[in-house]
Amino acid sequence: MQIFKEIWAVLQEQIKYFPVIWRLSQYETKAKYKDHALGVLWDIINPVMQIATYWVVFGFAMKQHGTTDGVPYIAWLVIGLAVWLFINTSFMDSTWSIRANVRQVSKMNFPISIMPAVRTWINVLPFFITLAVGIIISMSYGIKPTVHWFQFFYYFFATMVFLHAVGIFNATITVLYPDYQQLIQTIMRFVFWMSGAVFDIASRIGTEHIKAGRILEMNPFYYLISGVRDSFLNTGWLWDKPWETISFWVFVGLLLIIGSHLHLKFRAYFADLI
């Protein structure tokens, strides 16, 4: 079918040009901090400081420094925020990735579809480092490694596929409608509170609105954040939430279909649209 051919055409470019994606991500990281004394260390300092700020606000000011989902709140918070910061930063960076670079590469034999992936891979190392901090904190509270940890490989794969799908879709729409980027920024501020990054949605809504809580938990951000938490905090298994998994992959599939189709349809005209 045509839709699968379009998805595969874009995916093939990601696979074929992955060495280019990797080199560009390394170059962009170095260029970003070339005039800074601490260099790439800022990619570690910035998310750690953000997490520290959220911990002060939610852990002390809002008195949530006890346990959440049966684990210490600080460990629960840091692991969740590590995932959120990675997804949110990659999500927003990939949105403008094609529009910002299309003029430079429009006259070259260059696969413009890899630009969202470049922005995502720039954020992978800071994500792993921030996540490691959360894991160390959780282990300091007596949470030991178990077979739950192997679930992380699935959730990391799911996260990368999700970011690829939304990256192609958002980057293409932003070229066609520049105001879309501003709209996405506004929406993501709201999504943050629905992602479960800083508090447990179900406990906040309460048992009297449990159905509404379950619906809110169907969003892909919550699925990925809670999944990584389940992996390292030993709080659940992948197969415990089959409907959330199905809805996640249906959503990602729809994004891949629409995003790949729009990208292949309009990319020949990207330079004229800027």
Short mmCIF file of C-alpha atoms in Angstrom, two decimals:
data_model
loop_
_atom_site.label_atom_id
_atom_site.label_comp_id
_atom_site.label_asym_id
_atom_site.label_seq_id
_atom_site.Cartn_x
_atom_site.Cartn_y
_atom_site.Cartn_z
CA MET A 1 0.00 0.00 0.00
CA GLN A 2 1.06 3.57 -0.71
CA ILE A 3 0.97 4.70 2.93
CA PHE A 4 3.42 1.98 4.00
CA LYS A 5 5.72 2.82 1.08
CA GLU A 6 5.81 6.44 2.24
CA ILE A 7 6.57 5.48 5.84
CA TRP A 8 9.30 3.10 4.67
CA ALA A 9 10.79 5.72 2.31
CA VAL A 10 11.28 8.18 5.16
CA LEU A 11 12.46 5.46 7.55
CA GLN A 12 15.01 4.24 4.99
CA GLU A 13 16.57 7.69 4.94
CA GLN A 14 16.93 7.61 8.73
CA ILE A 15 18.68 4.23 8.56
CA LYS A 16 20.86 4.95 5.52
CA TYR A 17 22.02 8.32 6.78
CA PHE A 18 22.31 7.50 10.48
CA PRO A 19 26.11 8.10 10.41
CA VAL A 20 25.33 11.59 9.07
CA ILE A 21 22.73 12.10 11.80
CA TRP A 22 25.27 11.10 14.44
CA ARG A 23 28.05 13.35 13.08
CA LEU A 24 25.74 16.33 12.74
CA SER A 25 24.43 15.89 16.27
CA GLN A 26 28.00 15.82 17.60
CA TYR A 27 28.95 18.87 15.55
CA GLU A 28 25.85 20.83 16.64
CA THR A 29 26.56 20.05 20.29
CA LYS A 30 30.16 21.25 20.05
CA ALA A 31 29.21 24.35 18.05
CA LYS A 32 26.51 25.26 20.55
CA TYR A 33 28.98 25.58 23.42
CA LYS A 34 32.21 26.48 21.59
CA ASP A 35 32.43 29.88 23.34
CA HIS A 36 31.53 28.55 26.80
CA ALA A 37 34.18 27.61 29.34
CA LEU A 38 32.22 24.58 30.59
CA GLY A 39 31.32 23.46 27.08
CA VAL A 40 28.98 20.48 26.80
CA LEU A 41 28.79 20.25 30.60
CA TRP A 42 25.94 22.74 30.29
CA ASP A 43 23.88 19.95 28.73
CA ILE A 44 24.16 18.24 32.11
CA ILE A 45 24.01 21.28 34.39
CA ASN A 46 20.85 22.77 32.86
CA PRO A 47 18.54 19.71 33.28
CA VAL A 48 19.95 18.97 36.75
CA MET A 49 19.22 22.56 37.84
CA GLN A 50 15.71 22.32 36.37
CA ILE A 51 15.07 19.13 38.31
CA ALA A 52 16.43 20.72 41.49
CA THR A 53 14.03 23.64 41.00
CA TYR A 54 11.03 21.33 40.54
CA TRP A 55 12.11 19.33 43.60
CA VAL A 56 12.16 22.49 45.74
CA VAL A 57 8.79 23.65 44.42
CA PHE A 58 6.91 20.35 44.47
CA GLY A 59 8.88 18.46 47.10
CA PHE A 60 9.00 21.16 49.75
CA ALA A 61 6.74 24.09 48.90
CA MET A 62 3.88 21.71 47.98
CA LYS A 63 4.90 19.13 50.61
CA GLN A 64 5.25 16.11 48.34
CA HIS A 65 8.52 14.87 49.83
CA GLY A 66 7.02 11.59 51.08
CA THR A 67 6.32 8.68 48.75
CA THR A 68 4.51 8.47 45.42
CA ASP A 69 3.36 5.15 43.98
CA GLY A 70 5.15 3.49 46.91
CA VAL A 71 8.60 4.96 46.17
CA PRO A 72 10.45 8.06 47.47
CA TYR A 73 9.13 11.18 45.74
CA ILE A 74 12.57 12.53 44.82
CA ALA A 75 13.50 9.33 42.94
CA TRP A 76 10.05 9.25 41.31
CA LEU A 77 10.38 12.93 40.32
CA VAL A 78 13.92 12.84 38.90
CA ILE A 79 13.33 9.80 36.68
CA GLY A 80 10.05 11.24 35.40
CA LEU A 81 11.53 14.66 34.71
CA ALA A 82 14.52 13.14 32.93
CA VAL A 83 12.12 11.54 30.44
CA TRP A 84 9.96 14.67 30.15
CA LEU A 85 12.90 17.01 29.54
CA PHE A 86 14.25 14.70 26.85
CA ILE A 87 10.92 14.36 25.08
CA ASN A 88 9.93 18.01 25.41
CA THR A 89 13.30 19.39 24.28
CA SER A 90 13.52 17.00 21.32
CA PHE A 91 9.85 17.64 20.49
CA MET A 92 10.31 21.41 20.32
CA ASP A 93 13.74 21.38 18.66
CA SER A 94 12.58 19.06 15.88
CA THR A 95 9.57 21.30 15.19
CA TRP A 96 11.74 24.06 13.67
CA SER A 97 14.57 21.79 12.44
CA ILE A 98 13.57 21.67 8.76
CA ARG A 99 12.47 25.29 8.47
CA ALA A 100 15.74 26.52 9.98
CA ASN A 101 17.95 24.49 7.62
CA VAL A 102 16.02 24.10 4.38
CA ARG A 103 17.72 27.01 2.57
CA GLN A 104 21.21 25.66 3.29
CA VAL A 105 20.46 22.17 2.01
CA SER A 106 17.83 22.81 -0.67
CA LYS A 107 20.39 22.80 -3.47
CA MET A 108 22.32 19.83 -2.11
CA ASN A 109 21.71 16.12 -2.38
CA PHE A 110 20.79 16.03 1.29
CA PRO A 111 17.92 14.12 2.96
CA ILE A 112 16.12 16.92 4.77
CA SER A 113 13.98 14.32 6.59
CA ILE A 114 16.89 13.52 8.92
CA MET A 115 16.97 17.00 10.49
CA PRO A 116 14.36 16.20 13.20
CA ALA A 117 16.38 13.09 14.11
CA VAL A 118 19.54 15.19 14.43
CA ARG A 119 17.83 17.42 17.00
CA THR A 120 16.63 14.34 18.91
CA TRP A 121 20.05 12.67 19.06
CA ILE A 122 21.61 15.88 20.36
CA ASN A 123 19.53 15.37 23.51
CA VAL A 124 20.19 11.65 24.05
CA LEU A 125 23.40 12.01 26.10
CA PRO A 126 21.96 14.62 28.53
CA PHE A 127 18.93 12.34 28.93
CA PHE A 128 21.04 9.33 29.86
CA ILE A 129 23.08 11.38 32.33
CA THR A 130 20.01 12.88 34.00
CA LEU A 131 18.35 9.47 34.10
CA ALA A 132 21.49 8.02 35.70
CA VAL A 133 21.19 10.63 38.46
CA GLY A 134 17.64 9.47 39.11
CA ILE A 135 18.71 5.83 39.18
CA ILE A 136 21.52 6.57 41.64
CA ILE A 137 19.08 8.45 43.89
CA SER A 138 16.60 5.57 43.77
CA MET A 139 19.32 3.05 44.64
CA SER A 140 20.36 5.23 47.58
CA TYR A 141 16.84 4.67 48.94
CA GLY A 142 17.26 0.92 48.70
CA ILE A 143 15.62 0.29 45.33
CA LYS A 144 17.65 -2.50 43.75
CA PRO A 145 18.10 -3.53 40.09
CA THR A 146 15.63 -6.19 38.96
CA VAL A 147 14.46 -7.70 35.69
CA HIS A 148 12.09 -4.71 35.44
CA TRP A 149 15.09 -2.76 34.16
CA PHE A 150 15.03 -4.65 30.85
CA GLN A 151 11.74 -2.92 30.06
CA PHE A 152 13.70 0.30 29.54
CA PHE A 153 14.99 -0.93 26.17
CA TYR A 154 11.41 -1.16 24.94
CA TYR A 155 10.44 2.25 26.32
CA PHE A 156 13.54 3.93 24.90
CA PHE A 157 12.75 2.40 21.50
CA ALA A 158 9.13 3.57 21.81
CA THR A 159 10.32 7.06 22.74
CA MET A 160 12.61 7.30 19.72
CA VAL A 161 9.87 6.08 17.35
CA PHE A 162 7.43 8.57 18.89
CA LEU A 163 9.92 11.42 18.49
CA HIS A 164 10.59 10.40 14.89
CA ALA A 165 6.86 10.42 14.13
CA VAL A 166 6.10 13.77 15.78
CA GLY A 167 9.36 15.24 14.45
CA ILE A 168 8.52 14.55 10.80
CA PHE A 169 4.93 15.70 11.29
CA ASN A 170 5.68 18.88 13.27
CA ALA A 171 8.67 19.92 11.17
CA THR A 172 6.66 19.59 7.96
CA ILE A 173 3.63 21.46 9.30
CA THR A 174 5.89 24.26 10.58
CA VAL A 175 7.25 24.81 7.07
CA LEU A 176 3.70 25.00 5.70
CA TYR A 177 2.29 27.06 8.59
CA PRO A 178 4.96 28.94 10.60
CA ASP A 179 2.47 29.87 13.36
CA TYR A 180 2.18 26.19 14.18
CA GLN A 181 5.42 26.33 16.18
CA GLN A 182 4.00 28.99 18.51
CA LEU A 183 0.83 26.96 18.90
CA ILE A 184 2.82 23.87 19.84
CA GLN A 185 4.78 25.82 22.47
CA THR A 186 1.52 26.87 24.10
CA ILE A 187 0.07 23.36 23.96
CA MET A 188 3.20 21.80 25.48
CA ARG A 189 2.92 24.03 28.54
CA PHE A 190 -0.48 22.44 29.17
CA VAL A 191 0.70 18.93 28.29
CA PHE A 192 3.41 19.19 30.97
CA TRP A 193 0.78 19.10 33.70
CA MET A 194 -0.97 16.15 32.06
CA SER A 195 2.23 14.16 31.51
CA GLY A 196 2.56 12.92 35.09
CA ALA A 197 6.10 14.28 35.27
CA VAL A 198 5.73 16.04 38.63
CA PHE A 199 2.67 14.46 40.27
CA ASP A 200 0.60 11.32 39.99
CA ILE A 201 -2.52 12.09 37.93
CA ALA A 202 -4.70 9.37 39.46
CA SER A 203 -4.02 10.44 43.04
CA ARG A 204 -4.68 14.10 42.21
CA ILE A 205 -8.00 13.45 40.52
CA GLY A 206 -9.16 11.05 43.20
CA THR A 207 -11.15 7.82 43.18
CA GLU A 208 -14.42 9.63 42.45
CA HIS A 209 -13.08 10.60 39.00
CA ILE A 210 -11.07 7.47 38.27
CA LYS A 211 -12.41 7.15 34.70
CA ALA A 212 -11.36 10.69 33.86
CA GLY A 213 -7.92 9.93 35.29
CA ARG A 214 -7.59 6.82 33.14
CA ILE A 215 -8.48 8.82 30.04
CA LEU A 216 -5.84 11.44 30.84
CA GLU A 217 -3.30 8.68 31.38
CA MET A 218 -3.82 7.47 27.79
CA ASN A 219 -1.69 10.33 26.43
CA PRO A 220 1.67 9.21 24.96
CA PHE A 221 3.76 11.41 27.25
CA TYR A 222 2.31 9.79 30.36
CA TYR A 223 2.74 6.34 28.81
CA LEU A 224 6.47 6.84 28.21
CA ILE A 225 7.21 8.61 31.49
CA SER A 226 5.34 6.09 33.63
CA GLY A 227 6.89 3.23 31.65
CA VAL A 228 10.45 4.34 32.37
CA ARG A 229 9.49 4.80 36.02
CA ASP A 230 8.04 1.29 36.11
CA SER A 231 11.33 0.00 34.71
CA PHE A 232 13.72 1.54 37.21
CA LEU A 233 11.47 1.82 40.27
CA ASN A 234 10.11 -1.73 39.89
CA THR A 235 6.50 -0.53 40.06
CA GLY A 236 4.89 -2.33 37.12
CA TRP A 237 5.15 -4.39 33.97
CA LEU A 238 4.57 -3.48 30.35
CA TRP A 239 1.74 -5.99 30.01
CA ASP A 240 -0.11 -4.46 32.96
CA LYS A 241 -1.44 -1.71 30.65
CA PRO A 242 -2.43 -3.28 27.32
CA TRP A 243 -4.94 -0.58 26.32
CA GLU A 244 -2.46 2.21 26.95
CA THR A 245 0.09 0.36 24.80
CA ILE A 246 -2.41 -0.14 21.97
CA SER A 247 -3.54 3.51 22.04
CA PHE A 248 0.08 4.68 22.06
CA TRP A 249 1.07 2.70 18.96
CA VAL A 250 -2.16 3.60 17.13
CA PHE A 251 -1.41 7.28 17.77
CA VAL A 252 2.22 6.89 16.64
CA GLY A 253 1.09 4.98 13.56
CA LEU A 254 -1.33 7.73 12.55
CA LEU A 255 1.39 10.35 12.98
CA LEU A 256 3.78 8.30 10.84
CA ILE A 257 1.20 7.94 8.08
CA ILE A 258 0.20 11.60 8.00
CA GLY A 259 3.68 12.99 8.63
CA SER A 260 5.42 10.82 6.03
CA HIS A 261 2.77 11.58 3.42
CA LEU A 262 2.91 15.35 3.94
CA HIS A 263 6.70 15.38 4.05
CA LEU A 264 7.13 13.50 0.76
CA LYS A 265 4.36 15.51 -0.89
CA PHE A 266 5.70 18.96 -0.05
CA ARG A 267 9.45 18.66 0.54
CA ALA A 268 10.29 19.52 -3.07
CA TYR A 269 8.66 22.91 -2.41
CA PHE A 270 10.08 23.58 1.08
CA ALA A 271 12.61 26.18 -0.12
CA ASP A 272 9.88 28.09 -1.98
CA LEU A 273 7.67 28.13 1.12
CA ILE A 274 10.24 29.76 3.39
#
